[in-house]
PDB file of C-alpha atoms and ligand atoms in Angstrom:
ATOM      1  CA  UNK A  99     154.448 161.737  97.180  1.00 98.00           C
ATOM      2  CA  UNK A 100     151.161 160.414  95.641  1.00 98.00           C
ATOM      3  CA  UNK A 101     151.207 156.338  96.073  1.00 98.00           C
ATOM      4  CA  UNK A 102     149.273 154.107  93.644  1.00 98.00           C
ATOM      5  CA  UNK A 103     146.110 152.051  95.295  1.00 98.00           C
ATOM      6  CA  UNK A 104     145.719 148.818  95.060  1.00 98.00           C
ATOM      7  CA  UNK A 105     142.292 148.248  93.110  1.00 97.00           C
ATOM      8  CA  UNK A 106     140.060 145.122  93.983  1.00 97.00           C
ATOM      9  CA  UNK A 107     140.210 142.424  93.879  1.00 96.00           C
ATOM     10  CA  UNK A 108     143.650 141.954  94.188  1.00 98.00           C
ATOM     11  CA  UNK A 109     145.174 139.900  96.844  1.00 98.00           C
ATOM     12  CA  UNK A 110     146.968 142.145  99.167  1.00 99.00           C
ATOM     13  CA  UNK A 111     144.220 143.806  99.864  1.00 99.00           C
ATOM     14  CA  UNK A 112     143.364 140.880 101.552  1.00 98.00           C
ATOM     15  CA  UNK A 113     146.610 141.267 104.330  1.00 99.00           C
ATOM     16  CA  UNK A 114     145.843 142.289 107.596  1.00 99.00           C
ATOM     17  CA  UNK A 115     148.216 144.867 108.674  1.00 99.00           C
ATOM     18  CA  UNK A 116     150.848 145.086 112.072  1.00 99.00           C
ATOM     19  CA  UNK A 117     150.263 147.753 115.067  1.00 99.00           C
ATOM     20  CA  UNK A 118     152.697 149.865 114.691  1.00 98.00           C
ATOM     21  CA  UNK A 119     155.635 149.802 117.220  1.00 98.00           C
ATOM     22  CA  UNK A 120     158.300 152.397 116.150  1.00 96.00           C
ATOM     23  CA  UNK A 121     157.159 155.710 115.852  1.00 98.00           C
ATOM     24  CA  UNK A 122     159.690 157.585 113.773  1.00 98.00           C
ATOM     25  CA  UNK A 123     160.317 159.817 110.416  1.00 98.00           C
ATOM     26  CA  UNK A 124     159.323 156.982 108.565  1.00 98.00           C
ATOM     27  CA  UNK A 125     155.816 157.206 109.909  1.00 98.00           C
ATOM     28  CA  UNK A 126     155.557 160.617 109.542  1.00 98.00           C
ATOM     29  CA  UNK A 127     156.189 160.382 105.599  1.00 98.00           C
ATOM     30  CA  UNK A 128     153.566 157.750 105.360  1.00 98.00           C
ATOM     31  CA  UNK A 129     151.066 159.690 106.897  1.00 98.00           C
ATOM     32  CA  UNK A 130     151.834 162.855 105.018  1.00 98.00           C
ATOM     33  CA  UNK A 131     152.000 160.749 101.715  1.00 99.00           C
ATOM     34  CA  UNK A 132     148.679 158.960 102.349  1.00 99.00           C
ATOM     35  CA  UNK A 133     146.916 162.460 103.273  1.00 98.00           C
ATOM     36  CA  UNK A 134     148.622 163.566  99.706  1.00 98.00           C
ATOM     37  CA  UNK A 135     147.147 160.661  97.997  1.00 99.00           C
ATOM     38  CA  UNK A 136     143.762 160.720  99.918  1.00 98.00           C
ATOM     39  CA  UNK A 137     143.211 164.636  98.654  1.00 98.00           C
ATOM     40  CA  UNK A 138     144.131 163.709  95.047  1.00 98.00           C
ATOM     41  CA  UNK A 139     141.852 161.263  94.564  1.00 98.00           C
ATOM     42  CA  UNK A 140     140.090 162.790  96.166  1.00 98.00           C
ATOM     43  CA  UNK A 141     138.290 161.016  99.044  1.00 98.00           C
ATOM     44  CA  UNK A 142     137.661 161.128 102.120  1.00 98.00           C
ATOM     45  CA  UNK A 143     139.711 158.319 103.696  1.00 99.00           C
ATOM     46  CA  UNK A 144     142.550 156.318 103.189  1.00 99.00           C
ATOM     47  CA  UNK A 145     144.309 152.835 105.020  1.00 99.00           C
ATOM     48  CA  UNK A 146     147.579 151.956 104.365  1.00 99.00           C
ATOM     49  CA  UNK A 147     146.657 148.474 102.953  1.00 99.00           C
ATOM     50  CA  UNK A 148     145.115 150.339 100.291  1.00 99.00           C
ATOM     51  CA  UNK A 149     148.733 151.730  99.714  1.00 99.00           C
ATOM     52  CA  UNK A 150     149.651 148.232  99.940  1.00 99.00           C
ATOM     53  CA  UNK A 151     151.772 148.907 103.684  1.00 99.00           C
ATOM     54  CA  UNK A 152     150.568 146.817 105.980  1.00 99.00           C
ATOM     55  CA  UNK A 153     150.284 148.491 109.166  1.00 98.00           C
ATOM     56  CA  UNK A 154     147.517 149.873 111.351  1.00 99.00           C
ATOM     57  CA  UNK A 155     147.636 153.472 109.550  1.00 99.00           C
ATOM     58  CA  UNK A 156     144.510 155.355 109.089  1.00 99.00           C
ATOM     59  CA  UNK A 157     144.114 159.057 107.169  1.00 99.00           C
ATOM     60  CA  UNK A 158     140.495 160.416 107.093  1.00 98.00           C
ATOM     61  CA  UNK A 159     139.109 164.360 105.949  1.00 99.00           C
ATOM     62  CA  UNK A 160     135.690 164.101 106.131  1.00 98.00           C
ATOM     63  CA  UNK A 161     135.704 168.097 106.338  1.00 98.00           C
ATOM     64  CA  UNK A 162     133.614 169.977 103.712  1.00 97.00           C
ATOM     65  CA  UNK A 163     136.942 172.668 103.332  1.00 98.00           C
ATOM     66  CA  UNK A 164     139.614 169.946 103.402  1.00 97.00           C
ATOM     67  CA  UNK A 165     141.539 170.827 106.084  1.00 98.00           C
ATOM     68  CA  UNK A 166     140.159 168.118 109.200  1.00 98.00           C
ATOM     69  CA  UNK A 167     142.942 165.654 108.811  1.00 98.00           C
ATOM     70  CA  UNK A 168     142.646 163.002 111.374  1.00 98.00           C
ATOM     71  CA  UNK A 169     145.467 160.367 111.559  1.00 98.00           C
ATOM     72  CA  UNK A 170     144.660 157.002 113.156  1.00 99.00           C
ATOM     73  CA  UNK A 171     147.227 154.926 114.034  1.00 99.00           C
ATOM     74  CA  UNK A 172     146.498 151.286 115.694  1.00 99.00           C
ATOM     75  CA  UNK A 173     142.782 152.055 116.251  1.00 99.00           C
ATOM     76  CA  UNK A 174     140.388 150.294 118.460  1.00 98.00           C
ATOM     77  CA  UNK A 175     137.053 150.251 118.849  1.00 98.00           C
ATOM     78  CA  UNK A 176     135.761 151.142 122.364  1.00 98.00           C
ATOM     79  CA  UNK A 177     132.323 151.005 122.057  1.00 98.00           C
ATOM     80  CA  UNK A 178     129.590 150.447 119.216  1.00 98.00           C
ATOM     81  CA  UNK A 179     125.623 151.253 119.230  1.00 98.00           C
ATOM     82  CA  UNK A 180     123.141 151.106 117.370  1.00 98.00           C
ATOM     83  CA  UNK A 181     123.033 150.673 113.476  1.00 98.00           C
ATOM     84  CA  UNK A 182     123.191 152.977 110.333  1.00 98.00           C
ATOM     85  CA  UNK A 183     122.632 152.832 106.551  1.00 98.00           C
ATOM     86  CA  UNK A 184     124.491 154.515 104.253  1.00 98.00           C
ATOM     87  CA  UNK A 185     125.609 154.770 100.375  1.00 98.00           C
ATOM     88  CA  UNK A 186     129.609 153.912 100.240  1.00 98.00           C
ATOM     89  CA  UNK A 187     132.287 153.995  97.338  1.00 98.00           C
ATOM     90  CA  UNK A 188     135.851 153.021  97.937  1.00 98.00           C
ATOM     91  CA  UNK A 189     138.959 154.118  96.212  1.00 98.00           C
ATOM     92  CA  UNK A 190     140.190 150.391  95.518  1.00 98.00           C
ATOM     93  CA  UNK A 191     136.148 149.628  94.129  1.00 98.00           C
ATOM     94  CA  UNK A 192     136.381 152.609  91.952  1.00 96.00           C
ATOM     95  CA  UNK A 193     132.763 153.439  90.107  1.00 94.00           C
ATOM     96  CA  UNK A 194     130.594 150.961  92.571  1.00 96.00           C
ATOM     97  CA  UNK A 195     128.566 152.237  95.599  1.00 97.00           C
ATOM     98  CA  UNK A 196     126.094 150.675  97.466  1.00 98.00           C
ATOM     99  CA  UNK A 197     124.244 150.537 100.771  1.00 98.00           C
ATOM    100  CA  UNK A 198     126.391 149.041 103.902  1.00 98.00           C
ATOM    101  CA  UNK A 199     124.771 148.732 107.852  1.00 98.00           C
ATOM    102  CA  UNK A 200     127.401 149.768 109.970  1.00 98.00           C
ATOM    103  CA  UNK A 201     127.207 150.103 113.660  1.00 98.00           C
ATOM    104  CA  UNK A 202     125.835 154.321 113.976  1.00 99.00           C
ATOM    105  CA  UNK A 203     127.896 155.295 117.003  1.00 99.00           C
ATOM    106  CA  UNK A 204     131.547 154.436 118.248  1.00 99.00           C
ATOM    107  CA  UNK A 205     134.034 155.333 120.104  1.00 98.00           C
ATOM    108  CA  UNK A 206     137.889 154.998 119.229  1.00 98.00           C
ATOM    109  CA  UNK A 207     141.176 155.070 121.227  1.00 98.00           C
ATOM    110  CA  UNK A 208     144.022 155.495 118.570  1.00 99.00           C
ATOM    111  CA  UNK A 209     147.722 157.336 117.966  1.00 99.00           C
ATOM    112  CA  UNK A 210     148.670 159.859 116.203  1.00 98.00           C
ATOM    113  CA  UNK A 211     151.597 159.989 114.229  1.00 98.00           C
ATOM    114  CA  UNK A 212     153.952 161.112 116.970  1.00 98.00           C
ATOM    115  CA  UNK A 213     152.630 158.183 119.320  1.00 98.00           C
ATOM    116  CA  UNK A 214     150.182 160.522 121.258  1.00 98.00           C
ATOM    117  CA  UNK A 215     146.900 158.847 122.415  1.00 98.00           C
ATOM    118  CA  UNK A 216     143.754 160.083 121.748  1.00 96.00           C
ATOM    119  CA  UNK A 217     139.576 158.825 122.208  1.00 98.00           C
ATOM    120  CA  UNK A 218     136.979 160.217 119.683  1.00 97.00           C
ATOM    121  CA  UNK A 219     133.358 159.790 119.592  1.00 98.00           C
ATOM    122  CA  UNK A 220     131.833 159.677 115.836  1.00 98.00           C
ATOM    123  CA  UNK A 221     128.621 159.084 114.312  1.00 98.00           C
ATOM    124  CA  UNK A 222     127.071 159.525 110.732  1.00 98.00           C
ATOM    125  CA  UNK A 223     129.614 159.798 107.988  1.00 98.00           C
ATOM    126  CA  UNK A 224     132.838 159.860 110.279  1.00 98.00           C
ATOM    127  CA  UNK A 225     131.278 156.541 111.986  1.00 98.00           C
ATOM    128  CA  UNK A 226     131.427 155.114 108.536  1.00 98.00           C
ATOM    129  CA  UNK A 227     134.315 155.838 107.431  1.00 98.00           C
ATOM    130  CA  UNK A 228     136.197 155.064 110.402  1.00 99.00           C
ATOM    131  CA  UNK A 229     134.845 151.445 110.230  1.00 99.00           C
ATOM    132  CA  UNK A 230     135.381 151.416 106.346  1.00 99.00           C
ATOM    133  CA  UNK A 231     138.597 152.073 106.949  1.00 99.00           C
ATOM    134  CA  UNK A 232     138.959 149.510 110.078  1.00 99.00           C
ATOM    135  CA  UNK A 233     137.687 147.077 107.566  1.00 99.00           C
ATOM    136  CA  UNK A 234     140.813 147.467 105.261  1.00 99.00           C
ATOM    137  CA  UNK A 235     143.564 146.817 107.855  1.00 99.00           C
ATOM    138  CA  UNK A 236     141.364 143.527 108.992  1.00 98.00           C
ATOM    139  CA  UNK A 237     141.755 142.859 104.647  1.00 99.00           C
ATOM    140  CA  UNK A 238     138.300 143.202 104.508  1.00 98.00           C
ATOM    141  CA  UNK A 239     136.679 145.224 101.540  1.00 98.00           C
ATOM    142  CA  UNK A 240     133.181 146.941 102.030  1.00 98.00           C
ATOM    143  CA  UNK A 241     131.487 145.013  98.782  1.00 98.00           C
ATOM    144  CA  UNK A 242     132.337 141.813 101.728  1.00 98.00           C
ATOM    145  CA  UNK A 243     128.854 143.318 103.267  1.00 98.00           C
ATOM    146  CA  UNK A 244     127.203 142.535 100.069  1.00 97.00           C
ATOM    147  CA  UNK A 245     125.086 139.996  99.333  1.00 98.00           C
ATOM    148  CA  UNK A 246     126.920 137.329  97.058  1.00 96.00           C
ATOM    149  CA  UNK A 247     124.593 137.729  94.204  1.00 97.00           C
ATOM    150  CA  UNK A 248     125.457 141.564  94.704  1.00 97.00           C
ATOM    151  CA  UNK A 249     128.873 140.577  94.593  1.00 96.00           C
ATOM    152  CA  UNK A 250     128.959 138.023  91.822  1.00 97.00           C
ATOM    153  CA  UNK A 251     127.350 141.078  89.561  1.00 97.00           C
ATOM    154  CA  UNK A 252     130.298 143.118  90.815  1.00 97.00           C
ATOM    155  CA  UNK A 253     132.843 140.454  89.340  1.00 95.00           C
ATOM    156  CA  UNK A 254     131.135 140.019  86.069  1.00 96.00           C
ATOM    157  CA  UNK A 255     131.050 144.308  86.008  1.00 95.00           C
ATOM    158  CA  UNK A 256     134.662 144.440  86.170  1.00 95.00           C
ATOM    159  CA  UNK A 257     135.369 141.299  83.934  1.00 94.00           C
ATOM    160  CA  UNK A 258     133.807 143.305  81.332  1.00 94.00           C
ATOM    161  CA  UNK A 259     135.353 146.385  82.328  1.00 92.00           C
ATOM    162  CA  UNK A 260     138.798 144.638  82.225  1.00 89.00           C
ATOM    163  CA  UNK A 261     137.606 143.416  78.390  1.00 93.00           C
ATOM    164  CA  UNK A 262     137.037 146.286  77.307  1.00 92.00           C
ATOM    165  CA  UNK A 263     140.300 147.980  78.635  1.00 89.00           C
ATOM    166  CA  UNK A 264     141.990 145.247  76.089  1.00 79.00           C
TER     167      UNK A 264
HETATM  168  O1  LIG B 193     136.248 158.334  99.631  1.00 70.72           O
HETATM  169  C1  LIG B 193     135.554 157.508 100.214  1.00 70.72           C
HETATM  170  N1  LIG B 193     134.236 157.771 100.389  1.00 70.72           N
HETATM  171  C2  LIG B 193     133.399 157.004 101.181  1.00 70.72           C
HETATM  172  C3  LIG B 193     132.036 157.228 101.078  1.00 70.72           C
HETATM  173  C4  LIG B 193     131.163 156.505 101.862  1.00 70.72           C
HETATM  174  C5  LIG B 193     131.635 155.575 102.744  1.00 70.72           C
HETATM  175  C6  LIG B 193     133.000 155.335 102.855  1.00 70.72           C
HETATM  176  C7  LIG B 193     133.874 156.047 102.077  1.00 70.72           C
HETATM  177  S1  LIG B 193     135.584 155.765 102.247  1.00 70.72           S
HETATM  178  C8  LIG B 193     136.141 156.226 100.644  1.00 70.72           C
HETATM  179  C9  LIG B 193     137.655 156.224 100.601  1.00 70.72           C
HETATM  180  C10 LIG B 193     138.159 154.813 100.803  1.00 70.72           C
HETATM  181  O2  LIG B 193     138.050 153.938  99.984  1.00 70.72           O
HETATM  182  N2  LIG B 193     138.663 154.534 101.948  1.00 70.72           N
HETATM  183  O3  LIG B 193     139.072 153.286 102.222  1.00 70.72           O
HETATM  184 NI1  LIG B 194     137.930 151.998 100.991  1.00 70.72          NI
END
């Protein structure tokens, strides 16, 4: 099932979700239906607070074909080094990207969806997007990296995008 995402700036995006303690059907559903709605998009991550569920729940393809799902469930960051530029979007910003410094090597301990433990090492795009998507279940958004003039431009941009949608 394809779930709607909650589009900035709305409030419970702002939540910052639970570990998850029961690992069960129900988990498995989520995971499958935020990999659905991750592909249709399409992009190439996906937290649950975007979904507006509020637990640590993390889907991310960064795979050219499609088919590298990795499911994080209550990640935590190990280790970070050095520091990275790079162009993001999200799907609750839709039509904004800009630059974001991120830290350019990590390493995570998380779950999968059955409860089994796992440690991954990432840099470049996978870095990102791990920590984009760390951001969400902290309710933190990546324009919050902006500068506030950057983000005061974004607000007006989406007043008059809101206008214009009557
Ligand atoms: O699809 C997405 N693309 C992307 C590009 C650069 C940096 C981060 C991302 S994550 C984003 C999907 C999303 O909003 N995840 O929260
Ligand atoms: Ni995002």
């Amino acid at each position: 099932m394809i779930l709607s995402i909650l589009e900035y700036p709305d409030p419970r995006l702002r939540k910052v979700a639970a570990p998850v303690t029961s690992f069960g059907p129900d988990l498995v559903r989520l995971v499958h239906d935020m990999a659905e709605t991750m592909y249709s998009a399409p992009g190439i991550g996906l937290a649950a607070t975007q979904v507006d569920v509020h637990k640590r729940v993390i889907v991310i393809d960064i795979s050219e074909a499609r088919d590298g799902l990795l499911v994080l469930v209550n990640p935590e960051i190990l280790e970070a080094e050095g520091e990275a530029e790079c162009e993001e979007g999200c799907l609750s910003v839709p039509g904004y990207y800009d630059k974001v410094t991120r830290a350019a090597r990590i390493r995570v301990r998380a779950q999968d969806e059955h409860g089994a433990s796992r440690e991954i090492a990432a840099d470049g795009l996978l870095a990102v997007c791990v920590q984009h998507e760390m951001d969400h279940l902290m309710g933190k958004v990546f324009v919050d990296h902006l500068s506030s003039l950057k983000r005061a431009r974004l607000a007006a941009k989406l007043k008059k995008r809101q206008r214009l949608a009557g």
